[in-house]
Amino acid sequence: MLLTECVAVVSGADNAKGIGFAIARAFVAHGARVGLIGLGQRELAGLSDSLVGPDRAEAAIGIEADVTDPPAVASAVDRVVARFGRLTTVVANAGIVEGTALADVTPSALARMVEVNLGGGLNLVQAALPHLGPGGSIVTIGSIAAQQGGGLRGGPHYAASKGAVVSLTRAMARELGPRGIRANTIHPGIVRTPMTEDASPELEARQARGVPLGRLGEPDDIAGAAVFFASGLSRYTTGTDLAVNGGLYIG
Ligand SMILES: NC(=O)c1ccc[n+]([C@@H]2O[C@H](COP(=O)([O-])OP(=O)(O)OC[C@H]3O[C@@H](n4cnc5c(N)ncnc54)[C@H](O)[C@@H]3O)[C@@H](O)[C@H]2O)c1
């Protein structure tokens, strides 16, 4: 068990089939306590109840908060700290995608993309900062789209918002390193979640053939990388990004 000292908040953990919940589940399996943040109190309550720690103690709470609403995020973080006594780890996972062509990206679509994908993570980290200390870890979720300039689902504004996540994470690593707090980004490739579920079996098969490891990603594939970044195994790693894409993009 790698995370027995970890108390984490994970945003966008409100869907059983999403990456955020897979990360929360993996954290709990490694002994962590987790605050699930997302939209939809009923889903969050059910998901948090389904997580039981190895010691059978309460392992998770679900708190409804829109990551673009700083007071709501701050209050969610405070509730996690009140429940579990401290905060060590932030996973900024909540995100939206839109597959618009360059010429059709409107100012409001760009603003919304940045507000959620970049601003949501910043809000979460700012709310968490007063609680984080040496050994703290921030994990942000980028995308293969940031690396290769868009992709299957994501238009240019999605790619740019995820590129900005990388820059923001590096800035956090630089500023927070002296306080013993690390910050790193994970770039998922094509992962089978609600975000990608509209793909037909034929399309999925074609996509999988393009992946050197021969299959699309599963949320648990991303969770493994998040456990690494949250744990002491990565204690000397900060300001970096890790591609978890089966080799779909190597660069
Ligand atoms: N699935 C993929 O192939 C893939 C690839 C690259 C990157 N990603 C990234 O991984 C992350 C997780 O995506 P996923 O694939 O699990 O999709 P998903 O749609 O299941 O998860 C995103 C979650 O974020 C939540 N969310 C959205 N806006 C929010 C807001 N304003 N406040 C709070 N929560 C909000 C949603 O409710 C949802 O549960 C996203 O940042 C996404 O961009 C996914």
GROMACS .gro file of C-alpha atoms and ligand atoms in nm:
model
  295
    1MET     CA    1   0.000   0.000   0.000
    2LEU     CA    2   0.153   0.321  -0.123
    3LEU     CA    3  -0.085   0.590   0.001
    4THR     CA    4  -0.163   0.523   0.365
    5GLU     CA    5  -0.074   0.882   0.459
    6CYS     CA    6  -0.262   1.034   0.165
    7VAL     CA    7  -0.577   1.245   0.186
    8ALA     CA    8  -0.673   1.352  -0.164
    9VAL     CA    9  -0.931   1.554  -0.347
   10VAL     CA   10  -1.016   1.435  -0.697
   11SER     CA   11  -1.228   1.655  -0.922
   12GLY     CA   12  -1.452   1.513  -1.193
   13ALA     CA   13  -1.491   1.195  -0.987
   14ASP     CA   14  -1.868   1.189  -1.029
   15ASN     CA   15  -1.895   0.915  -1.289
   16ALA     CA   16  -1.837   0.546  -1.218
   17LYS     CA   17  -1.690   0.496  -1.565
   18GLY     CA   18  -1.466   0.803  -1.571
   19ILE     CA   19  -1.097   0.854  -1.507
   20GLY     CA   20  -1.154   1.056  -1.189
   21PHE     CA   21  -1.343   0.782  -1.010
   22ALA     CA   22  -1.087   0.520  -1.123
   23ILE     CA   23  -0.816   0.735  -0.966
   24ALA     CA   24  -1.016   0.771  -0.644
   25ARG     CA   25  -1.076   0.393  -0.631
   26ALA     CA   26  -0.706   0.319  -0.684
   27PHE     CA   27  -0.608   0.569  -0.416
   28VAL     CA   28  -0.845   0.409  -0.167
   29ALA     CA   29  -0.711   0.062  -0.254
   30HIS     CA   30  -0.368   0.196  -0.159
   31GLY     CA   31  -0.493   0.319   0.178
   32ALA     CA   32  -0.582   0.681   0.097
   33ARG     CA   33  -0.884   0.883   0.207
   34VAL     CA   34  -1.047   1.071  -0.080
   35GLY     CA   35  -1.288   1.356  -0.138
   36LEU     CA   36  -1.475   1.306  -0.464
   37ILE     CA   37  -1.570   1.638  -0.621
   38GLY     CA   38  -1.800   1.675  -0.917
   39LEU     CA   39  -2.147   1.758  -1.041
   40GLY     CA   40  -2.440   1.557  -0.909
   41GLN     CA   41  -2.470   1.496  -0.534
   42ARG     CA   42  -2.665   1.172  -0.571
   43GLU     CA   43  -2.402   1.009  -0.794
   44LEU     CA   44  -2.125   1.131  -0.567
   45ALA     CA   45  -2.294   0.991  -0.258
   46GLY     CA   46  -2.337   0.649  -0.421
   47LEU     CA   47  -1.981   0.641  -0.548
   48SER     CA   48  -1.827   0.748  -0.219
   49ASP     CA   49  -2.032   0.486  -0.033
   50SER     CA   50  -1.899   0.220  -0.272
   51LEU     CA   51  -1.539   0.290  -0.172
   52VAL     CA   52  -1.423   0.099   0.132
   53GLY     CA   53  -1.068   0.120   0.256
   54PRO     CA   54  -0.848  -0.183   0.326
   55ASP     CA   55  -0.899  -0.113   0.698
   56ARG     CA   56  -1.279  -0.099   0.643
   57ALA     CA   57  -1.286   0.259   0.776
   58GLU     CA   58  -1.471   0.534   0.594
   59ALA     CA   59  -1.255   0.608   0.292
   60ALA     CA   60  -1.437   0.868   0.084
   61ILE     CA   61  -1.684   1.150   0.082
   62GLY     CA   62  -1.858   1.292  -0.222
   63ILE     CA   63  -1.910   1.667  -0.244
   64GLU     CA   64  -2.095   1.847  -0.518
   65ALA     CA   65  -1.901   2.148  -0.646
   66ASP     CA   66  -1.855   2.310  -0.983
   67VAL     CA   67  -1.480   2.356  -1.031
   68THR     CA   68  -1.541   2.691  -1.198
   69ASP     CA   69  -1.696   2.826  -0.875
   70PRO     CA   70  -1.408   2.916  -0.639
   71PRO     CA   71  -1.615   2.953  -0.318
   72ALA     CA   72  -1.781   2.615  -0.382
   73VAL     CA   73  -1.445   2.452  -0.444
   74ALA     CA   74  -1.296   2.609  -0.130
   75SER     CA   75  -1.586   2.489   0.079
   76ALA     CA   76  -1.554   2.136  -0.069
   77VAL     CA   77  -1.183   2.125   0.015
   78ASP     CA   78  -1.255   2.249   0.368
   79ARG     CA   79  -1.509   1.973   0.416
   80VAL     CA   80  -1.255   1.709   0.311
   81VAL     CA   81  -1.002   1.850   0.557
   82ALA     CA   82  -1.264   1.864   0.832
   83ARG     CA   83  -1.358   1.500   0.768
   84PHE     CA   84  -1.014   1.345   0.727
   85GLY     CA   85  -0.796   1.586   0.924
   86ARG     CA   86  -0.556   1.701   0.653
   87LEU     CA   87  -0.494   1.724   0.278
   88THR     CA   88  -0.188   1.592   0.097
   89THR     CA   89  -0.289   1.543  -0.263
   90VAL     CA   90  -0.485   1.718  -0.537
   91VAL     CA   91  -0.597   1.557  -0.861
   92ALA     CA   92  -0.734   1.814  -1.106
   93ASN     CA   93  -0.920   1.584  -1.341
   94ALA     CA   94  -1.253   1.752  -1.422
   95GLY     CA   95  -1.269   1.850  -1.785
   96ILE     CA   96  -1.485   1.904  -2.090
   97VAL     CA   97  -1.420   1.835  -2.456
   98GLU     CA   98  -1.556   1.970  -2.782
   99GLY     CA   99  -1.455   1.873  -3.132
  100THR     CA  100  -1.490   2.198  -3.322
  101ALA     CA  101  -1.283   2.284  -3.631
  102LEU     CA  102  -1.046   2.581  -3.608
  103ALA     CA  103  -1.263   2.822  -3.806
  104ASP     CA  104  -1.566   2.745  -3.591
  105VAL     CA  105  -1.422   2.796  -3.242
  106THR     CA  106  -1.619   3.087  -3.097
  107PRO     CA  107  -1.485   3.320  -2.828
  108SER     CA  108  -1.739   3.190  -2.581
  109ALA     CA  109  -1.651   2.825  -2.656
  110LEU     CA  110  -1.283   2.907  -2.603
  111ALA     CA  111  -1.359   3.093  -2.280
  112ARG     CA  112  -1.566   2.805  -2.143
  113MET     CA  113  -1.300   2.548  -2.236
  114VAL     CA  114  -1.033   2.749  -2.055
  115GLU     CA  115  -1.262   2.823  -1.761
  116VAL     CA  116  -1.323   2.454  -1.692
  117ASN     CA  117  -1.007   2.277  -1.807
  118LEU     CA  118  -0.752   2.534  -1.690
  119GLY     CA  119  -0.936   2.751  -1.438
  120GLY     CA  120  -1.104   2.457  -1.266
  121GLY     CA  121  -0.767   2.305  -1.180
  122LEU     CA  122  -0.630   2.639  -1.066
  123ASN     CA  123  -0.931   2.694  -0.839
  124LEU     CA  124  -0.885   2.352  -0.684
  125VAL     CA  125  -0.513   2.399  -0.624
  126GLN     CA  126  -0.566   2.748  -0.479
  127ALA     CA  127  -0.826   2.611  -0.238
  128ALA     CA  128  -0.593   2.326  -0.139
  129LEU     CA  129  -0.274   2.529  -0.099
  130PRO     CA  130  -0.327   2.645   0.260
  131HIS     CA  131  -0.352   2.279   0.360
  132LEU     CA  132  -0.064   2.132   0.158
  133GLY     CA  133   0.281   2.086   0.308
  134PRO     CA  134   0.601   1.893   0.244
  135GLY     CA  135   0.524   1.568   0.064
  136GLY     CA  136   0.220   1.724  -0.102
  137SER     CA  137   0.147   1.628  -0.459
  138ILE     CA  138  -0.058   1.794  -0.732
  139VAL     CA  139  -0.157   1.584  -1.032
  140THR     CA  140  -0.317   1.750  -1.332
  141ILE     CA  141  -0.479   1.571  -1.623
  142GLY     CA  142  -0.366   1.693  -1.963
  143SER     CA  143  -0.430   1.507  -2.287
  144ILE     CA  144  -0.260   1.355  -2.586
  145ALA     CA  145  -0.437   1.645  -2.764
  146ALA     CA  146  -0.199   1.888  -2.591
  147GLN     CA  147   0.097   1.696  -2.730
  148GLN     CA  148  -0.018   1.646  -3.086
  149GLY     CA  149  -0.238   1.952  -3.138
  150GLY     CA  150  -0.587   1.814  -3.101
  151GLY     CA  151  -0.713   1.477  -3.191
  152LEU     CA  152  -1.005   1.255  -3.219
  153ARG     CA  153  -1.250   1.435  -2.989
  154GLY     CA  154  -1.076   1.757  -2.902
  155GLY     CA  155  -1.075   2.067  -3.118
  156PRO     CA  156  -0.802   2.334  -3.113
  157HIS     CA  157  -0.945   2.504  -2.805
  158TYR     CA  158  -0.945   2.174  -2.616
  159ALA     CA  159  -0.583   2.108  -2.718
  160ALA     CA  160  -0.484   2.462  -2.618
  161SER     CA  161  -0.658   2.440  -2.281
  162LYS     CA  162  -0.472   2.117  -2.207
  163GLY     CA  163  -0.143   2.268  -2.325
  164ALA     CA  164  -0.204   2.548  -2.078
  165VAL     CA  165  -0.258   2.289  -1.806
  166VAL     CA  166   0.097   2.169  -1.867
  167SER     CA  167   0.240   2.521  -1.839
  168LEU     CA  168   0.040   2.593  -1.526
  169THR     CA  169   0.156   2.268  -1.370
  170ARG     CA  170   0.519   2.351  -1.443
  171ALA     CA  171   0.468   2.693  -1.285
  172MET     CA  172   0.321   2.527  -0.976
  173ALA     CA  173   0.617   2.288  -0.959
  174ARG     CA  174   0.860   2.579  -0.977
  175GLU     CA  175   0.684   2.791  -0.714
  176LEU     CA  176   0.587   2.512  -0.474
  177GLY     CA  177   0.902   2.298  -0.496
  178PRO     CA  178   1.073   2.491  -0.216
  179ARG     CA  179   0.774   2.403   0.006
  180GLY     CA  180   0.821   2.033  -0.074
  181ILE     CA  181   0.509   2.018  -0.291
  182ARG     CA  182   0.535   1.849  -0.631
  183ALA     CA  183   0.319   1.901  -0.942
  184ASN     CA  184   0.300   1.678  -1.248
  185THR     CA  185   0.071   1.617  -1.546
  186ILE     CA  186  -0.063   1.292  -1.690
  187HIS     CA  187  -0.153   1.289  -2.060
  188PRO     CA  188  -0.411   1.017  -2.129
  189GLY     CA  189  -0.434   0.882  -2.481
  190ILE     CA  190  -0.771   0.747  -2.598
  191VAL     CA  191  -0.941   0.612  -2.288
  192ARG     CA  192  -1.279   0.437  -2.286
  193THR     CA  193  -1.494   0.666  -2.066
  194PRO     CA  194  -1.821   0.858  -2.101
  195MET     CA  195  -1.617   1.122  -2.285
  196THR     CA  196  -1.542   0.878  -2.568
  197GLU     CA  197  -1.835   0.637  -2.543
  198ASP     CA  198  -2.010   0.756  -2.856
  199ALA     CA  199  -1.746   0.580  -3.070
  200SER     CA  200  -1.880   0.279  -3.260
  201PRO     CA  201  -1.717  -0.064  -3.211
  202GLU     CA  202  -1.575  -0.031  -3.564
  203LEU     CA  203  -1.417   0.306  -3.483
  204GLU     CA  204  -1.281   0.174  -3.154
  205ALA     CA  205  -1.128  -0.124  -3.334
  206ARG     CA  206  -0.969   0.104  -3.593
  207GLN     CA  207  -0.833   0.331  -3.321
  208ALA     CA  208  -0.696   0.036  -3.127
  209ARG     CA  209  -0.506  -0.082  -3.434
  210GLY     CA  210  -0.321   0.250  -3.429
  211VAL     CA  211  -0.201   0.193  -3.073
  212PRO     CA  212   0.132   0.008  -3.048
  213LEU     CA  213   0.013  -0.175  -2.735
  214GLY     CA  214  -0.290  -0.288  -2.935
  215ARG     CA  215  -0.582  -0.158  -2.733
  216LEU     CA  216  -0.749   0.160  -2.616
  217GLY     CA  217  -0.687   0.281  -2.263
  218GLU     CA  218  -0.903   0.203  -1.962
  219PRO     CA  219  -0.951   0.446  -1.670
  220ASP     CA  220  -0.746   0.215  -1.446
  221ASP     CA  221  -0.448   0.261  -1.680
  222ILE     CA  222  -0.448   0.631  -1.594
  223ALA     CA  223  -0.509   0.561  -1.225
  224GLY     CA  224  -0.180   0.369  -1.204
  225ALA     CA  225   0.012   0.678  -1.314
  226ALA     CA  226  -0.179   0.892  -1.065
  227VAL     CA  227  -0.088   0.655  -0.780
  228PHE     CA  228   0.276   0.689  -0.885
  229PHE     CA  229   0.263   1.069  -0.880
  230ALA     CA  230   0.074   1.078  -0.550
  231SER     CA  231   0.314   0.838  -0.380
  232GLY     CA  232   0.669   0.861  -0.254
  233LEU     CA  233   0.779   0.655  -0.554
  234SER     CA  234   0.787   0.984  -0.746
  235ARG     CA  235   0.934   1.189  -0.461
  236TYR     CA  236   1.206   1.344  -0.683
  237THR     CA  237   0.979   1.403  -0.984
  238THR     CA  238   0.816   1.740  -1.035
  239GLY     CA  239   0.725   1.970  -1.322
  240THR     CA  240   0.708   1.680  -1.564
  241ASP     CA  241   0.441   1.517  -1.776
  242LEU     CA  242   0.382   1.150  -1.838
  243ALA     CA  243   0.211   1.014  -2.150
  244VAL     CA  244  -0.014   0.717  -2.076
  245ASN     CA  245  -0.135   0.627  -2.422
  246GLY     CA  246  -0.018   0.278  -2.517
  247GLY     CA  247   0.237   0.435  -2.750
  248LEU     CA  248  -0.027   0.611  -2.962
  249TYR     CA  249   0.186   0.924  -2.958
  250ILE     CA  250   0.557   0.892  -2.898
  251GLY     CA  251   0.739   1.220  -2.892
  252LIG     N1  252  -1.122   0.980  -2.214
  252LIG     C1  253  -1.018   1.018  -2.287
  252LIG     O1  254  -0.988   0.959  -2.392
  252LIG     C2  255  -0.932   1.133  -2.240
  252LIG     C3  256  -0.816   1.160  -2.313
  252LIG     C4  257  -0.734   1.264  -2.273
  252LIG     C5  258  -0.767   1.339  -2.161
  252LIG     N2  259  -0.881   1.312  -2.093
  252LIG     C6  260  -0.910   1.395  -1.977
  252LIG     O2  261  -0.936   1.315  -1.865
  252LIG     C7  262  -1.021   1.385  -1.774
  252LIG     C8  263  -1.135   1.293  -1.733
  252LIG     O3  264  -1.216   1.268  -1.848
  252LIG     P1  265  -1.300   1.133  -1.868
  252LIG     O4  266  -1.255   1.073  -1.993
  252LIG     O5  267  -1.304   1.053  -1.743
  252LIG     O6  268  -1.442   1.193  -1.904
  252LIG     P2  269  -1.571   1.220  -1.816
  252LIG     O7  270  -1.658   1.308  -1.897
  252LIG     O8  271  -1.626   1.093  -1.764
  252LIG     O9  272  -1.510   1.297  -1.690
  252LIG     C9  273  -1.507   1.432  -1.673
  252LIG    C10  274  -1.580   1.461  -1.542
  252LIG    O10  275  -1.563   1.598  -1.511
  252LIG    C11  276  -1.684   1.644  -1.456
  252LIG     N3  277  -1.695   1.787  -1.478
  252LIG    C12  278  -1.707   1.851  -1.596
  252LIG     N4  279  -1.719   1.983  -1.575
  252LIG    C13  280  -1.713   2.001  -1.441
  252LIG    C14  281  -1.722   2.115  -1.358
  252LIG     N5  282  -1.739   2.237  -1.409
  252LIG     N6  283  -1.713   2.097  -1.224
  252LIG    C15  284  -1.697   1.974  -1.171
  252LIG     N7  285  -1.688   1.862  -1.245
  252LIG    C16  286  -1.698   1.876  -1.379
  252LIG    C17  287  -1.794   1.569  -1.531
  252LIG    O11  288  -1.911   1.566  -1.456
  252LIG    C18  289  -1.730   1.435  -1.553
  252LIG    O12  290  -1.766   1.339  -1.457
  252LIG    C19  291  -1.067   1.512  -1.845
  252LIG    O13  292  -0.989   1.622  -1.801
  252LIG    C20  293  -1.036   1.482  -1.991
  252LIG    O14  294  -1.012   1.598  -2.067
  252LIG    C21  295  -0.964   1.211  -2.130
   0.00000   0.00000   0.00000
